[in-house]
């Protein structure tokens, strides 16, 4: 199942507006001094619900505030909020300004689960541009994946989608175990995982993506080929953080 994501942009938002999205809801708020957006587990008491059934998520876990021309995020919950590149925001710490564009926040839940809150702060680049009827059409950058390919690559690249610092692919053996849990009726093995991934690498290489073939890298190869593949898929928003919902039925504890 393909998931929509704010990582692909917000084309019709006014400069300074913030768009927030969880797996279940989406909110668009225009900028105004002092305007706030509350998020947390208690749906009746927040503007955006996240982790509704997870008691590790606080009823009011965080706050977005517009002041001084910027949006700021603060933690009002019991557990820290993880920002990209392994930065943690704790309760009672100073709020953090959000940059323009896309920022995923991860709220820790039960076991190893993390609940995704996507944020997008619009700037002048997100306003509509005049028609350019005579301009050369830009080809799409997102790559087409089959459902099996997407599932395998989300399992393999989950650390990239979690925006961890210096992420590495999950091993083929671990990926096969996770896929067997997600699809017990299918015969997943490390060899089948590698076959699926190799097919995608070969296809993208034929379309001009560099660094996906062994002869381009040289020995030792290690994780380089899959690392290059996953970075390409994340950079082109072929894979986006909401795709992690494909893993929701895993046993995280």
mmCIF file of N, CA, C and O in Angstrom, residues 8-78:
data_model
loop_
_atom_site.group_PDB
_atom_site.id
_atom_site.type_symbol
_atom_site.label_atom_id
_atom_site.label_comp_id
_atom_site.label_asym_id
_atom_site.label_seq_id
_atom_site.Cartn_x
_atom_site.Cartn_y
_atom_site.Cartn_z
ATOM 1 N N UNK A 8 6.724 14.823 0.093
ATOM 2 C CA UNK A 8 6.589 15.150 -1.329
ATOM 3 C C UNK A 8 6.137 16.585 -1.563
ATOM 4 O O UNK A 8 5.924 16.993 -2.683
ATOM 5 N N UNK A 9 6.005 17.363 -0.482
ATOM 6 C CA UNK A 9 5.708 18.776 -0.628
ATOM 7 C C UNK A 9 4.245 19.116 -0.408
ATOM 8 O O UNK A 9 3.373 18.247 -0.331
ATOM 9 N N UNK A 10 3.998 20.418 -0.289
ATOM 10 C CA UNK A 10 2.646 20.961 -0.105
ATOM 11 C C UNK A 10 2.496 22.095 -1.115
ATOM 12 O O UNK A 10 2.854 23.236 -0.828
ATOM 13 N N UNK A 11 1.986 21.821 -2.299
ATOM 14 C CA UNK A 11 2.092 22.779 -3.400
ATOM 15 C C UNK A 11 1.268 24.047 -3.274
ATOM 16 O O UNK A 11 1.581 25.042 -3.904
ATOM 17 N N UNK A 12 0.226 24.059 -2.461
ATOM 18 C CA UNK A 12 -0.654 25.232 -2.445
ATOM 19 C C UNK A 12 -0.761 25.866 -1.066
ATOM 20 O O UNK A 12 -1.782 26.452 -0.725
ATOM 21 N N UNK A 13 0.281 25.791 -0.286
ATOM 22 C CA UNK A 13 0.276 26.396 1.048
ATOM 23 C C UNK A 13 0.901 27.787 0.991
ATOM 24 O O UNK A 13 1.879 28.013 0.290
ATOM 25 N N UNK A 14 0.327 28.714 1.759
ATOM 26 C CA UNK A 14 0.869 30.068 1.826
ATOM 27 C C UNK A 14 2.184 30.058 2.584
ATOM 28 O O UNK A 14 2.388 29.233 3.485
ATOM 29 N N UNK A 15 3.129 30.940 2.250
ATOM 30 C CA UNK A 15 4.396 30.993 2.981
ATOM 31 C C UNK A 15 4.170 31.146 4.483
ATOM 32 O O UNK A 15 3.368 31.963 4.923
ATOM 33 N N UNK A 16 4.857 30.323 5.261
ATOM 34 C CA UNK A 16 4.727 30.369 6.714
ATOM 35 C C UNK A 16 3.685 29.432 7.275
ATOM 36 O O UNK A 16 3.653 29.196 8.486
ATOM 37 N N UNK A 17 2.823 28.886 6.433
ATOM 38 C CA UNK A 17 1.823 27.930 6.915
ATOM 39 C C UNK A 17 2.507 26.629 7.307
ATOM 40 O O UNK A 17 3.565 26.275 6.784
ATOM 41 N N UNK A 18 1.898 25.930 8.249
ATOM 42 C CA UNK A 18 2.407 24.611 8.627
ATOM 43 C C UNK A 18 1.325 23.570 8.348
ATOM 44 O O UNK A 18 0.134 23.806 8.589
ATOM 45 N N UNK A 19 1.743 22.468 7.785
ATOM 46 C CA UNK A 19 0.865 21.327 7.566
ATOM 47 C C UNK A 19 1.403 20.192 8.427
ATOM 48 O O UNK A 19 2.608 19.912 8.409
ATOM 49 N N UNK A 20 0.529 19.590 9.215
ATOM 50 C CA UNK A 20 0.921 18.490 10.106
ATOM 51 C C UNK A 20 0.098 17.260 9.745
ATOM 52 O O UNK A 20 -1.091 17.369 9.422
ATOM 53 N N UNK A 21 0.713 16.093 9.823
ATOM 54 C CA UNK A 21 0.023 14.872 9.404
ATOM 55 C C UNK A 21 0.476 13.688 10.240
ATOM 56 O O UNK A 21 1.667 13.497 10.483
ATOM 57 N N UNK A 22 -0.495 12.905 10.713
ATOM 58 C CA UNK A 22 -0.235 11.589 11.280
ATOM 59 C C UNK A 22 -0.811 10.568 10.320
ATOM 60 O O UNK A 22 -1.335 10.922 9.260
ATOM 61 N N UNK A 23 -0.734 9.298 10.672
ATOM 62 C CA UNK A 23 -1.287 8.271 9.792
ATOM 63 C C UNK A 23 -2.801 8.371 9.682
ATOM 64 O O UNK A 23 -3.397 7.855 8.741
ATOM 65 N N UNK A 24 -3.433 9.064 10.646
ATOM 66 C CA UNK A 24 -4.902 9.105 10.669
ATOM 67 C C UNK A 24 -5.490 10.475 10.376
ATOM 68 O O UNK A 24 -6.690 10.588 10.134
ATOM 69 N N UNK A 25 -4.700 11.536 10.403
ATOM 70 C CA UNK A 25 -5.285 12.876 10.284
ATOM 71 C C UNK A 25 -4.280 13.841 9.674
ATOM 72 O O UNK A 25 -3.070 13.589 9.652
ATOM 73 N N UNK A 26 -4.811 14.970 9.205
ATOM 74 C CA UNK A 26 -3.993 16.014 8.588
ATOM 75 C C UNK A 26 -4.555 17.363 8.996
ATOM 76 O O UNK A 26 -5.770 17.542 9.091
ATOM 77 N N UNK A 27 -3.657 18.333 9.228
ATOM 78 C CA UNK A 27 -4.066 19.651 9.710
ATOM 79 C C UNK A 27 -3.252 20.704 8.984
ATOM 80 O O UNK A 27 -2.036 20.577 8.825
ATOM 81 N N UNK A 28 -3.923 21.778 8.538
ATOM 82 C CA UNK A 28 -3.272 22.899 7.841
ATOM 83 C C UNK A 28 -3.559 24.161 8.645
ATOM 84 O O UNK A 28 -4.714 24.498 8.888
ATOM 85 N N UNK A 29 -2.494 24.860 9.073
ATOM 86 C CA UNK A 29 -2.654 26.052 9.913
ATOM 87 C C UNK A 29 -1.852 27.205 9.303
ATOM 88 O O UNK A 29 -0.636 27.085 9.106
ATOM 89 N N UNK A 30 -2.519 28.300 9.014
ATOM 90 C CA UNK A 30 -1.831 29.477 8.487
ATOM 91 C C UNK A 30 -1.081 30.196 9.603
ATOM 92 O O UNK A 30 -1.450 30.106 10.779
ATOM 93 N N UNK A 31 -0.028 30.933 9.258
ATOM 94 C CA UNK A 31 0.774 31.586 10.299
ATOM 95 C C UNK A 31 0.059 32.771 10.927
ATOM 96 O O UNK A 31 -0.606 33.546 10.249
ATOM 97 N N UNK A 32 0.168 32.886 12.236
ATOM 98 C CA UNK A 32 -0.328 34.034 12.992
ATOM 99 C C UNK A 32 0.379 34.028 14.333
ATOM 100 O O UNK A 32 0.536 32.962 14.954
ATOM 101 N N UNK A 33 0.843 35.179 14.773
ATOM 102 C CA UNK A 33 1.602 35.268 16.019
ATOM 103 C C UNK A 33 0.813 34.665 17.181
ATOM 104 O O UNK A 33 -0.345 35.005 17.421
ATOM 105 N N UNK A 34 1.440 33.729 17.893
ATOM 106 C CA UNK A 34 0.813 33.104 19.047
ATOM 107 C C UNK A 34 -0.064 31.911 18.736
ATOM 108 O O UNK A 34 -0.562 31.256 19.665
ATOM 109 N N UNK A 35 -0.267 31.599 17.485
ATOM 110 C CA UNK A 35 -1.122 30.450 17.139
ATOM 111 C C UNK A 35 -0.440 29.144 17.563
ATOM 112 O O UNK A 35 0.774 29.004 17.441
ATOM 113 N N UNK A 36 -1.224 28.199 18.078
ATOM 114 C CA UNK A 36 -0.666 26.953 18.591
ATOM 115 C C UNK A 36 -1.385 25.739 18.003
ATOM 116 O O UNK A 36 -2.551 25.825 17.599
ATOM 117 N N UNK A 37 -0.673 24.629 17.981
ATOM 118 C CA UNK A 37 -1.219 23.332 17.585
ATOM 119 C C UNK A 37 -0.769 22.320 18.630
ATOM 120 O O UNK A 37 0.431 22.128 18.849
ATOM 121 N N UNK A 38 -1.716 21.683 19.310
ATOM 122 C CA UNK A 38 -1.393 20.684 20.342
ATOM 123 C C UNK A 38 -1.499 19.287 19.731
ATOM 124 O O UNK A 38 -2.436 19.014 18.985
ATOM 125 N N UNK A 39 -0.561 18.418 20.089
ATOM 126 C CA UNK A 39 -0.655 17.041 19.618
ATOM 127 C C UNK A 39 -0.370 16.073 20.764
ATOM 128 O O UNK A 39 0.372 16.382 21.698
ATOM 129 N N UNK A 40 -1.032 14.911 20.700
ATOM 130 C CA UNK A 40 -0.887 13.907 21.749
ATOM 131 C C UNK A 40 -1.931 12.820 21.621
ATOM 132 O O UNK A 40 -2.636 12.722 20.613
ATOM 133 N N UNK A 41 -2.060 12.002 22.666
ATOM 134 C CA UNK A 41 -2.909 10.806 22.622
ATOM 135 C C UNK A 41 -4.395 11.100 22.825
ATOM 136 O O UNK A 41 -5.261 10.386 22.294
ATOM 137 N N UNK A 42 -4.724 12.159 23.588
ATOM 138 C CA UNK A 42 -6.120 12.410 23.967
ATOM 139 C C UNK A 42 -6.839 13.202 22.880
ATOM 140 O O UNK A 42 -6.787 14.429 22.841
ATOM 141 N N UNK A 43 -7.513 12.492 21.981
ATOM 142 C CA UNK A 43 -8.117 13.115 20.807
ATOM 143 C C UNK A 43 -9.008 14.317 21.138
ATOM 144 O O UNK A 43 -8.928 15.348 20.452
ATOM 145 N N UNK A 44 -9.878 14.268 22.174
ATOM 146 C CA UNK A 44 -10.747 15.428 22.430
ATOM 147 C C UNK A 44 -10.000 16.667 22.924
ATOM 148 O O UNK A 44 -10.547 17.769 22.891
ATOM 149 N N UNK A 45 -8.760 16.495 23.376
ATOM 150 C CA UNK A 45 -8.063 17.591 24.027
ATOM 151 C C UNK A 45 -6.880 18.112 23.217
ATOM 152 O O UNK A 45 -6.130 18.956 23.706
ATOM 153 N N UNK A 46 -6.701 17.617 21.997
ATOM 154 C CA UNK A 46 -5.584 18.065 21.162
ATOM 155 C C UNK A 46 -6.105 18.403 19.768
ATOM 156 O O UNK A 46 -7.217 18.042 19.389
ATOM 157 N N UNK A 47 -5.278 19.094 19.012
ATOM 158 C CA UNK A 47 -5.637 19.444 17.641
ATOM 159 C C UNK A 47 -5.287 18.327 16.663
ATOM 160 O O UNK A 47 -5.903 18.203 15.610
ATOM 161 N N UNK A 48 -4.279 17.528 17.018
ATOM 162 C CA UNK A 48 -3.855 16.441 16.152
ATOM 163 C C UNK A 48 -3.515 15.242 17.024
ATOM 164 O O UNK A 48 -2.641 15.323 17.891
ATOM 165 N N UNK A 49 -4.212 14.135 16.780
ATOM 166 C CA UNK A 49 -4.040 12.946 17.616
ATOM 167 C C UNK A 49 -2.917 12.071 17.061
ATOM 168 O O UNK A 49 -2.844 11.817 15.860
ATOM 169 N N UNK A 50 -2.053 11.619 17.971
ATOM 170 C CA UNK A 50 -0.965 10.718 17.594
ATOM 171 C C UNK A 50 -0.828 9.653 18.677
ATOM 172 O O UNK A 50 -0.898 9.941 19.862
ATOM 173 N N UNK A 51 -0.710 8.388 18.266
ATOM 174 C CA UNK A 51 -0.560 7.291 19.222
ATOM 175 C C UNK A 51 -1.762 7.109 20.129
ATOM 176 O O UNK A 51 -1.611 6.853 21.326
ATOM 177 N N UNK A 52 -2.946 7.181 19.572
ATOM 178 C CA UNK A 52 -4.182 7.210 20.371
ATOM 179 C C UNK A 52 -4.337 6.005 21.292
ATOM 180 O O UNK A 52 -4.863 6.130 22.401
ATOM 181 N N UNK A 53 -3.877 4.839 20.874
ATOM 182 C CA UNK A 53 -4.072 3.627 21.691
ATOM 183 C C UNK A 53 -2.822 3.233 22.483
ATOM 184 O O UNK A 53 -2.808 2.171 23.105
ATOM 185 N N UNK A 54 -1.810 4.061 22.459
ATOM 186 C CA UNK A 54 -0.524 3.725 23.072
ATOM 187 C C UNK A 54 -0.339 4.533 24.352
ATOM 188 O O UNK A 54 -0.172 5.757 24.310
ATOM 189 N N UNK A 55 -0.361 3.848 25.505
ATOM 190 C CA UNK A 55 -0.290 4.544 26.787
ATOM 191 C C UNK A 55 1.082 5.133 27.088
ATOM 192 O O UNK A 55 1.234 5.866 28.061
ATOM 193 N N UNK A 56 2.070 4.828 26.276
ATOM 194 C CA UNK A 56 3.376 5.458 26.450
ATOM 195 C C UNK A 56 3.405 6.884 25.880
ATOM 196 O O UNK A 56 4.322 7.651 26.167
ATOM 197 N N UNK A 57 2.415 7.210 25.060
ATOM 198 C CA UNK A 57 2.301 8.563 24.505
ATOM 199 C C UNK A 57 1.462 9.407 25.454
ATOM 200 O O UNK A 57 0.392 8.971 25.900
ATOM 201 N N UNK A 58 1.919 10.592 25.798
ATOM 202 C CA UNK A 58 1.190 11.444 26.740
ATOM 203 C C UNK A 58 -0.081 12.002 26.105
ATOM 204 O O UNK A 58 -0.192 12.132 24.890
ATOM 205 N N UNK A 59 -1.055 12.339 26.976
ATOM 206 C CA UNK A 59 -2.309 12.903 26.484
ATOM 207 C C UNK A 59 -2.060 14.174 25.680
ATOM 208 O O UNK A 59 -2.639 14.392 24.630
ATOM 209 N N UNK A 60 -1.218 15.051 26.212
ATOM 210 C CA UNK A 60 -0.717 16.212 25.461
ATOM 211 C C UNK A 60 0.797 16.068 25.391
ATOM 212 O O UNK A 60 1.495 16.364 26.346
ATOM 213 N N UNK A 61 1.271 15.612 24.266
ATOM 214 C CA UNK A 61 2.692 15.260 24.189
ATOM 215 C C UNK A 61 3.566 16.394 23.661
ATOM 216 O O UNK A 61 4.769 16.442 23.942
ATOM 217 N N UNK A 62 2.990 17.285 22.885
ATOM 218 C CA UNK A 62 3.815 18.347 22.323
ATOM 219 C C UNK A 62 2.993 19.514 21.857
ATOM 220 O O UNK A 62 1.759 19.469 21.790
ATOM 221 N N UNK A 63 3.704 20.596 21.521
ATOM 222 C CA UNK A 63 3.046 21.849 21.154
ATOM 223 C C UNK A 63 3.829 22.514 20.035
ATOM 224 O O UNK A 63 5.058 22.645 20.112
ATOM 225 N N UNK A 64 3.114 22.940 19.007
ATOM 226 C CA UNK A 64 3.684 23.760 17.940
ATOM 227 C C UNK A 64 3.179 25.189 18.134
ATOM 228 O O UNK A 64 1.982 25.399 18.301
ATOM 229 N N UNK A 65 4.076 26.145 18.115
ATOM 230 C CA UNK A 65 3.715 27.547 18.352
ATOM 231 C C UNK A 65 4.344 28.419 17.277
ATOM 232 O O UNK A 65 5.525 28.245 16.937
ATOM 233 N N UNK A 66 3.549 29.366 16.768
ATOM 234 C CA UNK A 66 4.083 30.323 15.792
ATOM 235 C C UNK A 66 4.414 31.623 16.517
ATOM 236 O O UNK A 66 3.552 32.252 17.112
ATOM 237 N N UNK A 67 5.674 32.005 16.465
ATOM 238 C CA UNK A 67 6.085 33.278 17.049
ATOM 239 C C UNK A 67 7.330 33.793 16.339
ATOM 240 O O UNK A 67 8.190 33.015 15.910
ATOM 241 N N UNK A 68 7.397 35.094 16.222
ATOM 242 C CA UNK A 68 8.544 35.710 15.575
ATOM 243 C C UNK A 68 8.764 35.276 14.145
ATOM 244 O O UNK A 68 9.906 35.262 13.671
ATOM 245 N N UNK A 69 7.698 34.912 13.461
ATOM 246 C CA UNK A 69 7.814 34.505 12.066
ATOM 247 C C UNK A 69 8.246 33.071 11.851
ATOM 248 O O UNK A 69 8.513 32.669 10.709
ATOM 249 N N UNK A 70 8.307 32.277 12.937
ATOM 250 C CA UNK A 70 8.727 30.879 12.819
ATOM 251 C C UNK A 70 7.782 29.978 13.604
ATOM 252 O O UNK A 70 7.111 30.413 14.538
ATOM 253 N N UNK A 71 7.766 28.702 13.216
ATOM 254 C CA UNK A 71 7.087 27.674 13.992
ATOM 255 C C UNK A 71 8.108 26.987 14.889
ATOM 256 O O UNK A 71 9.225 26.683 14.465
ATOM 257 N N UNK A 72 7.699 26.751 16.146
ATOM 258 C CA UNK A 72 8.570 26.135 17.138
ATOM 259 C C UNK A 72 7.871 24.894 17.689
ATOM 260 O O UNK A 72 6.643 24.864 17.840
ATOM 261 N N UNK A 73 8.653 23.854 18.015
ATOM 262 C CA UNK A 73 8.096 22.641 18.617
ATOM 263 C C UNK A 73 8.623 22.514 20.034
ATOM 264 O O UNK A 73 9.815 22.714 20.293
ATOM 265 N N UNK A 74 7.716 22.207 20.965
ATOM 266 C CA UNK A 74 8.068 22.002 22.367
ATOM 267 C C UNK A 74 7.517 20.658 22.820
ATOM 268 O O UNK A 74 6.485 20.189 22.323
ATOM 269 N N UNK A 75 8.187 20.051 23.783
ATOM 270 C CA UNK A 75 7.759 18.768 24.346
ATOM 271 C C UNK A 75 7.043 19.028 25.664
ATOM 272 O O UNK A 75 7.621 19.600 26.591
ATOM 273 N N UNK A 76 5.790 18.595 25.757
ATOM 274 C CA UNK A 76 5.025 18.712 26.997
ATOM 275 C C UNK A 76 4.683 17.340 27.571
ATOM 276 O O UNK A 76 3.870 17.231 28.484
ATOM 277 N N UNK A 77 5.294 16.273 27.009
ATOM 278 C CA UNK A 77 4.948 14.914 27.401
ATOM 279 C C UNK A 77 5.955 14.288 28.339
ATOM 280 O O UNK A 77 6.951 14.900 28.740
ATOM 281 N N UNK A 78 5.697 13.039 28.691
ATOM 282 C CA UNK A 78 6.550 12.318 29.629
ATOM 283 C C UNK A 78 7.827 11.791 28.979
ATOM 284 O O UNK A 78 8.857 11.681 29.641
#
